[in-house]
Short mmCIF file of C-alpha atoms in Angstrom, two decimals:
data_model
loop_
_atom_site.label_atom_id
_atom_site.label_comp_id
_atom_site.label_asym_id
_atom_site.label_seq_id
_atom_site.Cartn_x
_atom_site.Cartn_y
_atom_site.Cartn_z
CA MET A 1 21.67 19.58 -10.00
CA SER A 2 20.88 17.82 -6.83
CA ASP A 3 22.73 14.38 -6.08
CA LEU A 4 20.58 11.24 -4.58
CA SER A 5 22.38 8.54 -5.91
CA ALA A 6 23.65 7.34 -2.66
CA PHE A 7 20.04 6.59 -2.14
CA PRO A 8 19.81 3.10 -3.21
CA ILE A 9 16.25 3.45 -4.35
CA THR A 10 17.31 5.78 -7.28
CA GLN A 11 18.43 2.60 -8.30
CA LYS A 12 15.32 1.19 -8.65
CA TRP A 13 13.11 4.50 -9.30
CA PRO A 14 16.06 6.86 -11.15
CA ALA A 15 14.75 10.71 -10.70
CA ILE A 16 14.71 12.45 -14.17
CA HIS A 17 14.37 15.54 -12.29
CA PRO A 18 16.41 15.11 -9.03
CA ASP A 19 15.71 18.51 -7.78
CA ARG A 20 12.23 18.10 -7.44
CA ILE A 21 10.48 16.22 -4.27
CA GLN A 22 10.84 12.18 -5.32
CA LEU A 23 7.12 10.88 -4.40
CA TYR A 24 7.33 6.99 -4.13
CA SER A 25 3.42 5.91 -3.65
CA LEU A 26 0.19 4.21 -5.21
CA PRO A 27 -3.04 5.69 -5.34
CA THR A 28 -4.72 3.96 -1.96
CA PRO A 29 -6.19 6.31 0.73
CA ASN A 30 -2.49 6.73 1.75
CA GLY A 31 -1.20 7.60 -0.56
CA VAL A 32 -3.58 9.86 -2.44
CA LYS A 33 -2.69 12.54 1.19
CA VAL A 34 0.94 12.86 -0.27
CA SER A 35 0.10 13.72 -3.35
CA ILE A 36 -2.81 15.99 -2.62
CA MET A 37 -0.59 17.54 -0.57
CA LEU A 38 2.05 18.37 -3.07
CA GLU A 39 -0.46 19.22 -5.94
CA GLU A 40 -2.09 21.77 -3.04
CA THR A 41 1.18 23.52 -1.88
CA GLY A 42 2.53 23.76 -6.11
CA LEU A 43 5.90 21.76 -4.94
CA PRO A 44 7.21 19.91 -8.00
CA TYR A 45 7.69 16.50 -7.53
CA GLU A 46 8.57 13.33 -9.38
CA ALA A 47 6.44 10.29 -9.25
CA HIS A 48 7.45 7.20 -9.24
CA LEU A 49 4.89 4.27 -8.83
CA VAL A 50 5.17 1.27 -6.57
CA SER A 51 3.09 -1.90 -7.18
CA PHE A 52 1.66 -3.90 -4.94
CA GLN A 53 0.82 -6.41 -8.18
CA THR A 54 4.91 -7.28 -8.08
CA ASN A 55 5.38 -6.64 -4.47
CA ASP A 56 7.46 -3.46 -4.87
CA GLN A 57 7.74 -2.05 -1.61
CA LEU A 58 8.93 -5.29 0.02
CA THR A 59 12.07 -4.71 -2.69
CA PRO A 60 15.76 -3.66 -0.77
CA GLU A 61 15.67 -0.63 -2.84
CA PHE A 62 11.75 0.52 -1.29
CA VAL A 63 13.09 -1.34 2.01
CA SER A 64 16.32 1.10 2.04
CA LEU A 65 14.15 3.97 2.28
CA ASN A 66 11.08 2.87 4.36
CA PRO A 67 12.32 -0.44 6.76
CA ASN A 68 8.37 -0.38 7.24
CA ASN A 69 8.00 -1.84 3.68
CA LYS A 70 4.76 1.01 2.79
CA ILE A 71 3.88 3.81 0.68
CA PRO A 72 4.24 6.94 0.64
CA ALA A 73 7.85 7.50 1.24
CA ILE A 74 9.33 10.89 -0.09
CA ILE A 75 12.71 12.22 -0.47
CA ASP A 76 13.16 15.89 -0.58
CA PRO A 77 16.46 16.78 -2.25
CA ASN A 78 16.08 20.34 -0.42
CA GLY A 79 15.40 19.01 2.80
CA PRO A 80 16.77 21.55 6.77
CA GLY A 81 20.26 22.71 5.83
CA GLY A 82 20.27 22.22 2.01
CA LYS A 83 20.19 18.31 2.47
CA PRO A 84 18.19 15.42 1.20
CA LEU A 85 15.50 14.72 3.56
CA PRO A 86 13.96 10.99 3.43
CA LEU A 87 10.91 10.35 5.13
CA PHE A 88 8.28 7.83 5.29
CA GLU A 89 4.82 7.88 7.35
CA SER A 90 2.00 9.82 5.42
CA GLY A 91 1.28 11.74 8.70
CA ALA A 92 4.81 12.64 9.28
CA ILE A 93 4.43 13.48 5.66
CA LEU A 94 2.19 16.22 5.56
CA VAL A 95 3.06 17.92 8.77
CA TYR A 96 6.96 17.87 7.49
CA LEU A 97 5.50 19.65 3.67
CA ALA A 98 3.60 21.86 5.67
CA GLU A 99 6.24 23.35 8.02
CA LYS A 100 8.20 23.55 4.70
CA THR A 101 5.49 26.10 2.36
CA GLY A 102 3.82 27.10 5.78
CA LYS A 103 0.66 26.22 4.37
CA PHE A 104 -2.18 24.12 5.80
CA LEU A 105 -1.45 23.99 8.96
CA PRO A 106 -2.08 27.17 11.22
CA ALA A 107 0.55 28.89 12.58
CA ASP A 108 -1.60 29.24 15.71
CA PRO A 109 -0.46 27.10 18.54
CA VAL A 110 -3.44 26.59 19.50
CA GLN A 111 -5.03 25.83 16.13
CA ARG A 112 -2.04 23.65 15.54
CA TYR A 113 -2.61 21.13 17.84
CA THR A 114 -5.75 20.58 17.17
CA THR A 115 -5.04 20.19 13.63
CA LEU A 116 -2.18 17.59 14.93
CA GLN A 117 -4.88 15.98 16.89
CA TRP A 118 -7.16 15.67 14.36
CA LEU A 119 -4.36 14.03 11.80
CA MET A 120 -3.35 11.61 14.29
CA PHE A 121 -7.66 10.66 14.85
CA GLN A 122 -7.21 9.45 11.37
CA MET A 123 -4.01 7.92 11.33
CA GLY A 124 -5.11 5.62 14.18
CA GLY A 125 -8.78 5.13 13.70
CA VAL A 126 -9.91 6.01 10.17
CA GLY A 127 -7.02 4.37 8.88
CA PRO A 128 -6.75 1.21 10.73
CA MET A 129 -10.41 0.49 10.82
CA PHE A 130 -11.78 1.86 8.00
CA GLY A 131 -8.81 -0.65 6.15
CA GLN A 132 -9.86 -3.45 8.15
CA LEU A 133 -13.81 -2.34 7.00
CA GLY A 134 -12.25 -3.00 3.30
CA PHE A 135 -10.48 -6.55 3.89
CA PHE A 136 -13.51 -8.14 5.58
CA HIS A 137 -15.82 -6.56 3.06
CA LYS A 138 -14.10 -6.21 -0.28
CA PHE A 139 -11.16 -8.11 -0.25
CA ALA A 140 -9.19 -11.57 0.88
CA GLY A 141 -11.20 -11.14 4.13
CA LYS A 142 -14.69 -11.17 2.48
CA ASP A 143 -14.26 -15.25 1.90
CA ILE A 144 -14.27 -15.93 5.52
CA GLU A 145 -17.94 -17.54 6.64
CA ASP A 146 -17.90 -15.83 10.44
CA LYS A 147 -18.99 -12.73 9.69
CA ARG A 148 -18.12 -11.08 13.32
CA PRO A 149 -14.62 -9.51 12.01
CA ARG A 150 -16.73 -7.82 9.47
CA ASP A 151 -18.92 -6.66 11.81
CA ARG A 152 -16.96 -5.43 14.48
CA TYR A 153 -15.28 -3.40 11.67
CA VAL A 154 -18.41 -1.69 10.25
CA ALA A 155 -19.30 -1.08 13.55
CA GLU A 156 -16.27 1.15 14.72
CA THR A 157 -16.33 2.86 11.46
CA ARG A 158 -19.98 4.09 11.77
CA ARG A 159 -18.56 4.76 15.39
CA LEU A 160 -15.91 6.78 13.82
CA LEU A 161 -18.19 8.53 11.27
CA GLY A 162 -20.58 10.16 13.87
CA VAL A 163 -17.66 11.30 15.29
CA LEU A 164 -16.28 13.30 12.65
CA ASP A 165 -20.16 14.22 11.11
CA LYS A 166 -21.08 15.73 14.69
CA HIS A 167 -17.73 17.88 14.87
CA LEU A 168 -18.31 18.79 10.72
CA THR A 169 -21.51 20.04 12.23
CA GLY A 170 -21.61 24.05 10.98
CA ARG A 171 -17.97 23.85 9.86
CA GLN A 172 -16.86 24.17 6.50
CA TRP A 173 -13.54 21.53 7.07
CA VAL A 174 -12.27 19.80 10.15
CA MET A 175 -11.10 22.67 11.48
CA GLY A 176 -13.42 25.23 10.65
CA ASP A 177 -12.80 27.93 7.73
CA ASP A 178 -9.51 26.67 6.91
CA TYR A 179 -8.71 23.74 4.93
CA THR A 180 -5.93 22.00 6.33
CA ILE A 181 -3.23 18.35 6.34
CA ALA A 182 -6.77 17.24 8.33
CA ASP A 183 -8.72 16.99 5.70
CA MET A 184 -6.06 15.96 3.41
CA ALA A 185 -5.72 12.68 5.63
CA THR A 186 -9.39 11.91 6.28
CA LEU A 187 -11.26 12.77 2.89
CA PRO A 188 -9.60 10.08 0.85
CA TRP A 189 -10.36 7.36 3.32
CA VAL A 190 -14.20 7.66 3.61
CA ARG A 191 -14.17 8.10 -1.14
CA SER A 192 -12.45 5.21 -0.28
CA LEU A 193 -15.71 3.74 2.20
CA MET A 194 -17.67 4.32 -1.02
CA GLN A 195 -15.42 3.97 -4.42
CA VAL A 196 -13.17 0.84 -3.53
CA TYR A 197 -14.66 -0.91 -0.67
CA GLU A 198 -18.30 -0.67 -2.03
CA ALA A 199 -19.08 -0.36 1.56
CA ALA A 200 -21.53 2.28 1.14
CA ASP A 201 -24.77 0.35 1.83
CA LEU A 202 -23.33 -1.62 4.50
CA ILE A 203 -22.41 1.16 6.63
CA GLY A 204 -25.27 2.88 5.71
CA ILE A 205 -23.29 6.13 4.61
CA ASN A 206 -26.37 8.44 3.80
CA ASP A 207 -26.56 8.87 7.43
CA PHE A 208 -23.35 11.07 7.49
CA SER A 209 -24.41 14.30 6.20
CA GLN A 210 -22.09 16.22 7.19
CA VAL A 211 -19.39 13.89 6.26
CA LEU A 212 -20.56 13.85 2.54
CA ARG A 213 -21.08 16.85 1.81
CA VAL A 214 -17.28 17.93 3.12
CA LEU A 215 -16.18 15.29 0.90
CA ASP A 216 -17.75 16.69 -2.02
CA ALA A 217 -15.83 19.20 -1.67
CA PHE A 218 -12.89 18.37 -1.32
CA LEU A 219 -13.54 16.46 -4.47
CA ALA A 220 -14.72 19.34 -6.49
CA ARG A 221 -10.95 21.14 -5.14
CA PRO A 222 -8.59 20.38 -8.80
CA ALA A 223 -5.54 19.76 -6.80
CA VAL A 224 -7.71 16.80 -4.93
CA GLN A 225 -8.17 15.61 -8.83
CA ALA A 226 -5.08 15.63 -9.83
CA GLY A 227 -3.60 14.17 -6.31
CA LEU A 228 -5.64 11.60 -6.76
CA ASN A 229 -4.01 10.19 -10.06
CA GLN A 230 -0.16 10.65 -8.98
CA PRO A 231 1.13 8.19 -9.09
CA PRO A 232 -0.16 7.02 -12.62
CA ARG A 233 -1.33 3.23 -12.30
CA ASN A 234 0.84 1.75 -15.30
#
């Protein structure tokens, strides 16, 4: 049996199944990227809820795993060389799990780097910009009387959606016929625009029919449906 006792985070979130990947997360757009990937690959995992309501992400135990105090983070007890691997940053985790399983990241070098290109598009653009829109439209920033910050992120969100919509024209997924980590990274953010941030009308989501088409296909996948609810909220 794997011994994870060297990791302080296991003191706050004990591993019932230490031989499985330990996921420390919350069902946010960034969090569900990894839970969806774990469901899609079929890798055994144990999910631990990191509650923002009680500032779990700021506790010494969590920071010992991710000094940037953001979810998600994992410990793979069977990492490279058979040793436990702690890892944070959702994009890095997606690449790691893809390489571990040989799934959802093409082996062909051109296709591989193109997939990573679109993963970086999400990490550097979609996530930060959509998240700021959510802050200024749905959360604390909505009370700011000056709407110029909100409008800036509305415009940037529409621009990014336009880039994605054009790219998806004639393609089943971001990488064409192949479903990849680029889809798992990007589409949860589009879902959150509509369901969490309640910004569908604000951004004119119906202007992006290709994005909506691919989002529907994504949400219909059983592994996506399962991953969207991991870890379960207490």
